[in-house]
Amino acid sequence: MGRALGSGRPWGVPTARARPALASTSSKATALSGRPGGTRAGRAPAERGAWPTPATQEDLHFPSQLKTTTTAAISRDFTEDRIWLNGREEDAGQPRLQACLREIRRLARKRRSDGHEDPLPLSLSYKVHVASVNNFPTAAGLASSAAGYACLAYALARVYGVESDLSEVARRGSGSACRSLYGGFVEWQMGERADGKDSIARQVAPESHWPELRVLILVVSTERKPTGSTAGMQTSVETSALLRFRAEALVPARMAEMTRCVRERDFQAFGQLTMKDSNQFHATCLDTFPPISYLSDTSRRVIHLVHRFNAHHRRTKAAYTFDAGANAVIFTLDDAVAEFVAAVRHSFPPELNGDKFLKGLPVEPVLLSDELKAALGADRTPGGIKYIIATRVGPGPQVLDDPGAHLLGPDGLPKAAA
């Protein structure tokens, strides 16, 4: 496993790379239908984890264009748990992180008590150093916490030799992190047990199932959102009657329909259901008291752009969804990607970063017809979209064996700061 031995050198693990929700190697994952909920029976999320409301949630994951890379190491020379996120040291004592560490150590202890041999025995009392980097905006509605905790759980499991299902570990950090432990199209099931141990994710279809499907991330803001996903959803669970009605009356049927759309590659129905579910999710946010508004004026302009684009073509060729943030995730098929990117450029002309406006997978430039330009309208917003990330559905967590990819040096400190 590439653990470094000897005094002063941490016991590490080949760096794990995750695709942020969406994702997807514990890639970034994006919710399609049935949004995550709060906790059961009023239990603290850091101790018991979070569950979807009420039954399931379907997600898909994105590959290297959207990823979290995490390195974890343990050593007898470490005096305390430490974590660095995007090069900045964060509070390692935060309850959600410590809950993940306690759970992974419990599983490692159980594995030993069950008689499993550990080829490189190490003390479970050793402290952990973790470094994690996102290549996409953090805490901006792009599932960075889900990808981060999924990647963390995966890396720690490799360090401690834990081979069991990691849903429980990841969910203690972020409710939706369990969905980022698998690639392709993923369903997060709520389960029925009070302790949440049957609230797990399962893969509906692998990343290779729908090769024509493309994803465009329209980055409206890279700033941290004022209301976090966990706090916002807890308030919604407590105060929104619409959320309760939606959970009980609508989500189960929508989940079944979304699964059918994915399995049959029915983009028309897939796109419409994705947009309707996104709209309803944000309606529950406004129904929350006090209300929560994640969408910005630019977000709403993106919504109008998609509907005008589809109306011009008289069918659904693009679909939007917004998680708890202002940034848009657009689904389309490969034969419509270039035209939609051109439509975004037309409606949101890049200001100073025209050469860096499109990132990720290459997209050939095309010219818009005069008819489509007229359909999009004359209301243009220069600089409204910071940039676009073009990607596709990707795999689950992966281990990076190249030592050069590790974020921690031999002394257990981030390489840049070592």
XYZ file of C-alpha atoms in Angstrom:
418
model
C 0.000 0.000 0.000
C 2.998 2.287 -0.193
C 3.237 2.984 3.533
C 6.456 4.735 4.523
C 8.181 3.068 7.462
C 10.602 4.329 10.100
C 10.849 7.096 12.637
C 9.551 10.415 11.461
C 7.958 8.964 8.329
C 4.170 8.601 8.351
C 2.273 5.459 7.550
C 0.478 6.723 4.500
C -1.681 5.549 1.675
C -1.516 6.162 -2.054
C -3.427 9.355 -2.516
C -7.127 8.870 -3.139
C -8.795 10.953 -5.787
C -12.467 11.601 -5.653
C -14.795 13.292 -8.111
C -16.936 15.811 -6.378
C -20.401 14.586 -6.164
C -20.779 13.967 -9.583
C -19.967 12.950 -9.159
C -17.113 10.221 -10.539
C -14.289 8.869 -8.234
C -15.722 9.986 -5.069
C -16.143 12.518 -7.547
C -18.311 15.456 -7.334
C -21.819 14.096 -7.197
C -24.863 16.025 -8.332
C -28.358 15.199 -7.164
C -30.886 14.494 -9.894
C -34.013 13.672 -7.917
C -34.912 13.405 -4.253
C -32.691 15.821 -2.346
C -30.898 14.960 0.912
C -32.719 15.489 4.159
C -31.764 15.952 7.782
C -31.271 13.445 10.553
C -33.469 10.881 12.207
C -35.045 11.268 15.609
C -33.279 14.547 16.220
C -29.859 12.932 16.498
C -26.830 15.087 15.933
C -25.562 14.686 12.382
C -21.950 14.466 13.490
C -22.695 11.423 15.613
C -25.400 9.625 13.676
C -24.965 10.841 10.141
C -27.547 12.337 7.831
C -30.175 10.549 5.776
C -32.038 11.385 2.605
C -35.643 12.483 2.878
C -37.577 10.314 2.718
C -36.532 7.384 0.583
C -33.904 7.821 -2.042
C -31.778 10.190 -4.016
C -30.220 9.646 -7.417
C -26.892 11.153 -8.374
C -24.213 10.961 -10.998
C -20.492 11.561 -10.773
C -17.929 13.429 -12.822
C -14.340 12.408 -13.633
C -11.016 14.251 -13.526
C -12.510 17.589 -14.591
C -14.155 17.761 -11.142
C -12.312 15.980 -8.389
C -11.150 16.027 -4.811
C -7.662 14.678 -4.138
C -6.915 13.558 -0.576
C -3.816 12.143 1.114
C -4.069 10.581 4.594
C -1.172 9.457 6.792
C -0.759 8.205 10.371
C 2.383 8.096 12.488
C 3.460 7.568 16.079
C 5.298 10.880 15.732
C 2.139 12.903 15.072
C 1.003 14.667 18.231
C -2.501 15.590 17.075
C -4.956 15.093 14.237
C -4.452 17.789 11.581
C -6.193 18.579 8.305
C -5.423 20.966 5.444
C -8.048 21.931 2.877
C -6.870 23.634 -0.301
C -3.556 24.457 1.394
C -5.103 26.023 4.484
C -5.124 24.285 7.855
C -8.626 23.775 9.228
C -9.919 22.777 12.657
C -9.351 19.019 12.970
C -11.512 18.964 16.072
C -14.691 19.705 14.153
C -17.350 17.155 15.165
C -18.023 15.747 11.689
C -14.366 15.008 10.995
C -13.848 13.439 14.409
C -16.979 11.336 13.910
C -15.464 9.949 10.693
C -12.198 9.160 12.450
C -13.939 7.442 15.357
C -16.007 5.302 13.016
C -13.071 4.216 10.836
C -11.040 3.368 13.946
C -13.981 1.406 15.337
C -14.192 -0.610 12.122
C -10.438 -1.216 12.206
C -10.689 -2.368 15.828
C -13.581 -4.676 14.945
C -11.613 -6.114 12.035
C -8.785 -7.030 14.384
C -11.117 -8.506 16.983
C -12.620 -10.680 14.253
C -9.199 -12.217 13.704
C -8.212 -10.574 10.418
C -4.460 -10.366 9.947
C -2.923 -6.928 9.511
C 0.281 -7.240 7.472
C 1.524 -3.902 8.844
C 0.067 -3.631 12.365
C -0.174 -0.102 13.670
C -1.586 1.544 16.736
C -5.118 2.852 16.465
C -4.080 5.615 18.848
C -1.771 7.172 16.240
C -2.860 10.596 15.074
C -3.842 11.352 11.476
C -2.705 14.033 9.040
C -4.954 14.730 6.060
C -4.488 17.052 3.100
C -7.280 17.585 0.602
C -7.569 19.713 -2.524
C -10.603 20.459 -4.691
C -10.151 21.536 -8.301
C -13.585 23.173 -8.261
C -15.215 25.860 -6.058
C -15.518 24.809 -2.424
C -18.713 25.352 -0.389
C -20.378 26.907 -3.421
C -23.124 24.398 -4.149
C -21.008 21.866 -6.048
C -20.991 19.074 -3.434
C -17.430 19.699 -2.271
C -18.094 18.422 1.264
C -19.632 15.205 -0.074
C -16.682 14.547 -2.362
C -14.221 15.469 0.372
C -15.668 13.179 3.020
C -16.073 10.306 0.563
C -12.440 10.700 -0.437
C -11.406 10.957 3.212
C -13.302 7.793 4.148
C -11.769 5.925 1.228
C -8.217 7.046 2.038
C -8.553 6.303 5.764
C -9.970 2.865 4.995
C -6.850 2.089 2.982
C -4.600 3.316 5.795
C -6.373 1.208 8.428
C -7.052 -1.826 6.234
C -10.831 -1.487 6.531
C -12.648 -3.346 3.760
C -16.299 -2.993 4.800
C -18.920 -0.716 3.254
C -17.926 2.884 3.915
C -21.360 4.512 3.648
C -21.645 4.855 7.427
C -18.202 6.441 7.693
C -18.674 8.907 4.853
C -22.189 9.881 5.924
C -20.949 10.934 9.349
C -19.005 13.651 7.600
C -21.561 14.670 4.989
C -24.957 13.082 4.547
C -24.589 12.873 0.793
C -20.974 11.658 0.875
C -22.055 8.020 0.659
C -23.291 8.716 -2.869
C -19.769 9.760 -3.866
C -18.319 6.358 -2.980
C -19.568 4.932 -6.258
C -19.221 6.015 -9.844
C -21.795 6.321 -12.576
C -25.437 6.739 -11.570
C -26.047 6.234 -7.859
C -29.147 5.830 -5.716
C -29.000 6.810 -2.052
C -31.544 4.793 -0.079
C -32.852 6.051 3.236
C -33.506 2.647 4.768
C -35.697 1.971 7.794
C -33.401 1.304 10.750
C -33.281 3.927 13.486
C -29.486 3.816 13.576
C -29.293 4.501 9.846
C -27.032 1.539 9.079
C -29.256 0.532 6.156
C -29.137 4.048 4.685
C -26.699 3.205 1.918
C -25.861 4.086 -1.648
C -26.041 1.675 -4.560
C -25.016 2.016 -8.162
C -27.914 2.057 -10.623
C -25.697 2.056 -13.706
C -21.934 2.332 -14.326
C -20.256 5.352 -15.875
C -20.124 3.554 -19.234
C -23.910 3.149 -19.390
C -24.750 6.438 -21.150
C -21.671 7.535 -23.128
C -23.535 10.286 -25.022
C -24.484 12.148 -21.827
C -22.481 15.311 -21.219
C -22.320 17.677 -18.261
C -21.535 21.389 -18.196
C -20.856 23.182 -14.923
C -21.683 26.885 -15.231
C -19.734 28.561 -12.438
C -21.665 31.630 -11.355
C -19.835 32.152 -8.073
C -16.726 30.766 -6.407
C -17.628 32.350 -3.068
C -18.736 30.351 -0.056
C -22.503 30.315 0.202
C -23.957 32.128 3.240
C -26.100 29.163 4.341
C -24.426 25.757 4.477
C -26.160 22.706 3.044
C -26.409 20.837 6.353
C -27.717 23.766 8.394
C -30.113 24.761 5.631
C -31.567 21.296 5.241
C -32.006 20.852 8.987
C -34.004 24.085 9.087
C -36.078 22.943 6.100
C -36.839 19.603 7.752
C -37.997 21.431 10.868
C -40.088 24.173 9.230
C -41.108 23.345 5.649
C -44.496 21.711 5.193
C -43.783 21.530 1.462
C -40.673 19.450 2.123
C -42.672 16.981 4.207
C -45.371 16.710 1.530
C -42.777 16.307 -1.190
C -40.960 13.603 0.762
C -44.084 11.590 1.444
C -46.108 12.086 -1.735
C -43.732 12.825 -4.608
C -40.185 11.597 -4.161
C -40.749 7.802 -4.302
C -42.514 7.985 -7.675
C -39.981 10.467 -9.012
C -37.124 8.208 -7.993
C -38.669 5.273 -9.817
C -39.159 7.413 -12.913
C -35.600 8.766 -12.759
C -34.218 5.245 -12.528
C -36.251 4.284 -15.593
C -34.989 7.325 -17.501
C -31.398 6.431 -16.749
C -31.751 2.758 -17.584
C -33.553 3.508 -20.854
C -31.393 6.556 -21.659
C -34.559 8.618 -22.133
C -33.086 12.117 -22.235
C -36.384 13.909 -22.874
C -37.978 12.575 -19.701
C -34.671 12.654 -17.818
C -34.136 16.328 -18.574
C -37.650 17.452 -17.728
C -37.750 15.532 -14.449
C -34.317 16.843 -13.470
C -35.426 20.456 -13.992
C -38.764 20.001 -12.231
C -37.100 18.388 -9.250
C -34.496 21.140 -9.027
C -37.225 23.775 -9.113
C -39.168 22.011 -6.391
C -36.095 21.607 -4.198
C -35.549 25.369 -4.300
C -39.255 25.912 -3.652
C -38.826 23.993 -0.381
C -35.899 26.289 0.425
C -38.182 29.310 0.015
C -40.856 27.513 2.061
C -38.327 27.149 4.878
C -38.662 29.638 7.725
C -36.696 31.854 7.615
C -36.546 31.316 3.854
C -33.324 30.236 2.155
C -32.422 31.493 -1.298
C -29.484 29.744 -2.924
C -30.168 30.951 -6.464
C -28.829 34.280 -7.698
C -30.170 36.534 -10.442
C -27.657 34.925 -12.800
C -28.892 31.468 -11.785
C -32.401 32.469 -12.804
C -31.101 33.850 -16.110
C -29.496 30.457 -16.764
C -32.873 28.813 -16.159
C -34.511 31.132 -18.692
C -31.693 30.474 -21.167
C -32.238 26.716 -20.989
C -35.988 27.033 -21.515
C -35.543 29.405 -24.470
C -32.934 27.074 -25.978
C -35.304 24.109 -25.668
C -38.301 26.074 -26.944
C -36.351 27.038 -30.056
C -35.626 23.364 -30.764
C -39.132 22.278 -29.704
C -37.726 19.547 -27.493
C -35.558 19.182 -24.413
C -31.942 19.396 -25.537
C -30.526 20.797 -22.288
C -31.555 20.464 -18.645
C -30.446 22.344 -15.532
C -30.189 21.420 -11.905
C -28.971 23.460 -8.936
C -27.845 22.012 -5.642
C -27.596 24.236 -2.574
C -25.821 27.031 -4.408
C -25.937 29.408 -7.352
C -23.846 27.322 -9.765
C -25.691 25.455 -12.502
C -25.183 21.887 -13.664
C -26.373 21.419 -17.243
C -27.071 18.017 -18.792
C -27.126 17.555 -22.525
C -26.138 15.020 -25.169
C -22.889 15.160 -27.096
C -24.548 16.406 -30.289
C -25.866 19.521 -28.494
C -22.876 20.472 -26.321
C -21.179 22.839 -28.764
C -24.342 24.757 -29.595
C -25.326 25.158 -25.947
C -21.851 26.395 -24.994
C -22.130 28.931 -27.814
C -25.532 29.971 -26.438
C -23.984 30.532 -23.002
C -21.179 32.604 -24.530
C -23.789 34.657 -26.393
C -25.968 35.305 -23.336
C -23.096 35.683 -20.833
C -20.190 37.155 -22.824
C -16.868 36.479 -21.069
C -15.198 39.641 -19.801
C -11.475 39.228 -19.272
C -10.986 35.470 -19.364
C -12.235 34.565 -22.808
C -9.322 32.183 -23.355
C -10.020 30.454 -20.018
C -13.801 30.506 -20.198
C -14.092 26.817 -21.125
C -12.264 24.222 -19.027
C -12.260 20.447 -18.976
C -13.157 18.446 -22.053
C -12.631 20.232 -25.374
C -15.671 21.643 -27.165
C -15.438 22.744 -30.781
C -16.684 26.331 -31.323
C -19.765 26.778 -33.493
C -21.724 29.764 -34.771
C -25.286 30.319 -33.622
C -28.004 30.816 -36.178
C -29.709 34.192 -36.270
C -32.969 32.450 -35.370
C -31.484 30.972 -32.184
C -29.904 34.306 -31.223
C -33.303 35.942 -31.569
C -34.891 33.189 -29.472
C -32.345 33.712 -26.701
C -33.272 37.388 -26.460
C -31.289 40.593 -26.283
C -30.881 40.614 -22.490
C -27.206 39.734 -22.143
C -25.166 39.637 -18.923
C -21.431 40.135 -19.543
C -19.320 38.278 -16.998
C -22.335 36.583 -15.409
C -20.754 33.165 -15.883
C -17.172 33.001 -14.581
C -16.305 29.894 -16.574
C -17.654 26.555 -17.809
C -16.332 23.099 -16.920
C -17.151 20.469 -19.559
C -17.177 16.917 -18.245
C -19.012 13.587 -18.317
C -20.098 10.832 -15.946
C -17.104 9.201 -14.270
C -15.995 6.327 -12.009
C -15.759 5.947 -8.231
C -12.790 6.577 -5.890
C -9.356 5.670 -7.152
C -5.959 5.300 -5.486
C -3.109 7.310 -6.980
C 0.028 5.197 -6.721
C 2.348 7.891 -8.038
C 4.200 9.365 -5.015
C 4.361 12.640 -6.893
C 0.585 12.920 -6.566
C 0.701 12.718 -2.758
C -0.162 15.968 -1.009
C 1.813 15.187 2.168
C 5.583 14.984 2.359
C 7.675 12.401 4.277
C 7.278 14.495 7.439
C 3.491 14.389 7.200
C 3.124 18.066 6.304
C 1.685 19.478 3.073
C 4.417 19.489 0.465
C 4.003 23.173 -0.293
C 4.491 24.046 3.371
C 7.009 21.370 4.285
